[in-house]
Amino acid sequence: VQLVESGGGSVQAGGSLRLSCARSTWKYSTYCMGWFRQAPGKEREWVAVIWIGGAQTYYAASVKGRFTISHEAAKSTTYLQMNSLKPEDTAVYSCAAAVGWDELCPTAVASFDHWGQGTQVTVS
């Protein structure tokens, strides 16, 4: 299984970016996709997750109302639309997949089975 992120970059505070996570073909029909981030010197933290079976979404308090996670099944791609970006959003953002879950998606790093390589987001 491969997860490939794209869309990172540098943006001024208040700006927007959209991250994409393209997934290779696989057999699972019920799973969760998540976005995580890790800033320098800090632990990886969850940002948003989505249950692919029904599109339920969950957001960390720090991004709720500013970020939107979505999934396009035809392209096997999960997106993270980030608006009203703040300097504290600066981090490496990674997508991840947790297989075998129903609508109550996990948020713990250890619960996710497959990870992308990450993409840098810098907000100044």
mmCIF file of C-alpha atoms in Angstrom:
data_model
loop_
_atom_site.group_PDB
_atom_site.id
_atom_site.type_symbol
_atom_site.label_atom_id
_atom_site.label_comp_id
_atom_site.label_asym_id
_atom_site.label_seq_id
_atom_site.Cartn_x
_atom_site.Cartn_y
_atom_site.Cartn_z
ATOM 1 C CA VAL A 1 0.000 0.000 0.000
ATOM 2 C CA GLN A 2 1.338 3.409 -0.927
ATOM 3 C CA LEU A 3 0.169 6.784 0.304
ATOM 4 C CA VAL A 4 1.625 9.797 -1.478
ATOM 5 C CA GLU A 5 1.035 13.334 -0.204
ATOM 6 C CA SER A 6 1.275 16.506 -2.235
ATOM 7 C CA GLY A 7 0.268 20.129 -1.989
ATOM 8 C CA GLY A 8 2.484 21.394 0.795
ATOM 9 C CA GLY A 9 4.365 24.647 0.576
ATOM 10 C CA SER A 10 4.857 28.069 2.099
ATOM 11 C CA VAL A 11 2.018 30.491 2.676
ATOM 12 C CA GLN A 12 1.398 33.667 4.621
ATOM 13 C CA ALA A 13 -0.767 33.677 7.701
ATOM 14 C CA GLY A 14 -4.422 33.764 6.754
ATOM 15 C CA GLY A 15 -3.794 31.917 3.521
ATOM 16 C CA SER A 16 -4.959 28.511 2.324
ATOM 17 C CA LEU A 17 -3.474 25.261 1.094
ATOM 18 C CA ARG A 18 -4.975 21.975 -0.013
ATOM 19 C CA LEU A 19 -3.114 18.767 0.683
ATOM 20 C CA SER A 20 -3.773 15.594 -1.278
ATOM 21 C CA CYS A 21 -3.104 11.978 -0.344
ATOM 22 C CA ALA A 22 -3.261 9.508 -3.196
ATOM 23 C CA ARG A 23 -3.623 5.870 -2.249
ATOM 24 C CA SER A 24 -2.628 2.864 -4.283
ATOM 25 C CA THR A 25 -5.241 0.211 -5.041
ATOM 26 C CA TRP A 26 -6.141 -2.080 -2.161
ATOM 27 C CA LYS A 27 -8.778 -4.567 -1.021
ATOM 28 C CA TYR A 28 -10.243 -2.830 2.033
ATOM 29 C CA SER A 29 -13.711 -1.314 1.855
ATOM 30 C CA THR A 30 -13.997 -0.097 5.449
ATOM 31 C CA TYR A 31 -11.243 2.092 6.768
ATOM 32 C CA CYS A 32 -10.360 5.503 8.120
ATOM 33 C CA MET A 33 -8.039 8.067 6.591
ATOM 34 C CA GLY A 34 -6.313 10.601 8.747
ATOM 35 C CA TRP A 35 -4.088 13.619 8.542
ATOM 36 C CA PHE A 36 -1.420 14.118 11.166
ATOM 37 C CA ARG A 37 1.251 16.752 11.649
ATOM 38 C CA GLN A 38 4.562 17.029 13.429
ATOM 39 C CA ALA A 39 6.250 20.311 14.226
ATOM 40 C CA PRO A 40 9.969 20.509 15.078
ATOM 41 C CA GLY A 41 10.601 19.310 18.613
ATOM 42 C CA LYS A 42 7.022 18.152 19.099
ATOM 43 C CA GLU A 43 5.232 14.839 18.956
ATOM 44 C CA ARG A 44 3.100 13.879 15.990
ATOM 45 C CA GLU A 45 -0.523 14.901 16.528
ATOM 46 C CA TRP A 46 -3.723 14.097 14.766
ATOM 47 C CA VAL A 47 -5.424 16.805 12.773
ATOM 48 C CA ALA A 48 -8.459 15.234 11.108
ATOM 49 C CA VAL A 49 -9.860 11.831 10.270
ATOM 50 C CA ILE A 50 -12.592 10.582 7.987
ATOM 51 C CA TRP A 51 -14.436 7.277 7.875
ATOM 52 C CA ILE A 52 -14.482 6.221 4.245
ATOM 53 C CA GLY A 53 -17.498 3.952 4.704
ATOM 54 C CA GLY A 54 -19.812 6.860 5.509
ATOM 55 C CA ALA A 55 -17.748 10.052 5.386
ATOM 56 C CA GLN A 56 -18.025 10.872 9.078
ATOM 57 C CA THR A 57 -15.334 13.387 9.964
ATOM 58 C CA TYR A 58 -13.537 14.347 13.138
ATOM 59 C CA TYR A 59 -11.255 17.298 13.827
ATOM 60 C CA ALA A 60 -8.770 18.310 16.454
ATOM 61 C CA ALA A 61 -9.910 21.365 18.400
ATOM 62 C CA SER A 62 -6.987 23.405 17.091
ATOM 63 C CA VAL A 63 -8.153 23.137 13.473
ATOM 64 C CA LYS A 64 -11.915 22.761 13.742
ATOM 65 C CA GLY A 65 -13.673 25.348 11.625
ATOM 66 C CA ARG A 66 -10.550 26.041 9.564
ATOM 67 C CA PHE A 67 -9.623 22.656 8.064
ATOM 68 C CA THR A 68 -11.799 20.264 6.090
ATOM 69 C CA ILE A 69 -11.019 16.620 5.344
ATOM 70 C CA SER A 70 -12.687 14.946 2.389
ATOM 71 C CA HIS A 71 -12.314 11.885 0.218
ATOM 72 C CA GLU A 72 -12.847 11.339 -3.483
ATOM 73 C CA ALA A 73 -13.445 7.624 -4.016
ATOM 74 C CA ALA A 74 -13.052 7.701 -7.790
ATOM 75 C CA LYS A 75 -9.502 8.986 -7.380
ATOM 76 C CA SER A 76 -8.699 7.101 -4.163
ATOM 77 C CA THR A 77 -7.562 10.445 -2.812
ATOM 78 C CA THR A 78 -8.070 12.116 0.530
ATOM 79 C CA TYR A 79 -7.795 15.873 0.837
ATOM 80 C CA LEU A 80 -7.139 18.342 3.613
ATOM 81 C CA GLN A 81 -8.327 21.845 2.827
ATOM 82 C CA MET A 82 -6.599 24.259 5.176
ATOM 83 C CA ASN A 83 -7.940 27.804 5.486
ATOM 84 C CA SER A 84 -7.054 30.697 7.771
ATOM 85 C CA LEU A 85 -3.629 29.215 8.311
ATOM 86 C CA LYS A 86 -1.612 30.306 11.327
ATOM 87 C CA PRO A 87 2.134 30.152 12.015
ATOM 88 C CA GLU A 88 1.444 27.440 14.585
ATOM 89 C CA ASP A 89 0.129 25.239 11.773
ATOM 90 C CA THR A 90 3.689 24.941 10.467
ATOM 91 C CA ALA A 91 4.635 21.256 10.445
ATOM 92 C CA VAL A 92 5.219 18.197 8.314
ATOM 93 C CA TYR A 93 1.789 16.845 7.421
ATOM 94 C CA SER A 94 1.314 13.135 6.817
ATOM 95 C CA CYS A 95 -1.658 11.089 5.763
ATOM 96 C CA ALA A 96 -2.334 7.654 7.170
ATOM 97 C CA ALA A 97 -4.791 4.805 6.859
ATOM 98 C CA ALA A 98 -6.351 2.673 9.584
ATOM 99 C CA VAL A 99 -7.988 -0.466 8.216
ATOM 100 C CA GLY A 100 -10.860 -2.428 9.684
ATOM 101 C CA TRP A 101 -12.498 0.455 11.531
ATOM 102 C CA ASP A 102 -16.112 1.486 11.410
ATOM 103 C CA GLU A 103 -17.452 5.026 11.764
ATOM 104 C CA LEU A 104 -15.739 5.652 15.107
ATOM 105 C CA CYS A 105 -12.313 6.360 13.694
ATOM 106 C CA PRO A 106 -9.218 6.306 15.874
ATOM 107 C CA THR A 107 -7.018 9.321 16.411
ATOM 108 C CA ALA A 108 -4.009 7.643 17.996
ATOM 109 C CA VAL A 109 -0.902 7.394 15.843
ATOM 110 C CA ALA A 110 -0.447 3.746 16.811
ATOM 111 C CA SER A 111 -3.843 2.821 15.389
ATOM 112 C CA PHE A 112 -2.873 3.726 11.831
ATOM 113 C CA ASP A 113 -1.308 1.003 9.721
ATOM 114 C CA HIS A 114 -0.025 2.791 6.639
ATOM 115 C CA TRP A 115 1.696 6.167 6.306
ATOM 116 C CA GLY A 116 2.767 8.558 3.628
ATOM 117 C CA GLN A 117 6.141 10.235 3.555
ATOM 118 C CA GLY A 118 4.868 13.665 4.611
ATOM 119 C CA THR A 119 4.781 17.117 3.089
ATOM 120 C CA GLN A 120 6.045 20.347 4.601
ATOM 121 C CA VAL A 121 3.654 23.200 5.352
ATOM 122 C CA THR A 122 5.195 26.497 6.424
ATOM 123 C CA VAL A 123 3.084 29.457 7.515
ATOM 124 C CA SER A 124 4.804 32.791 8.098
#
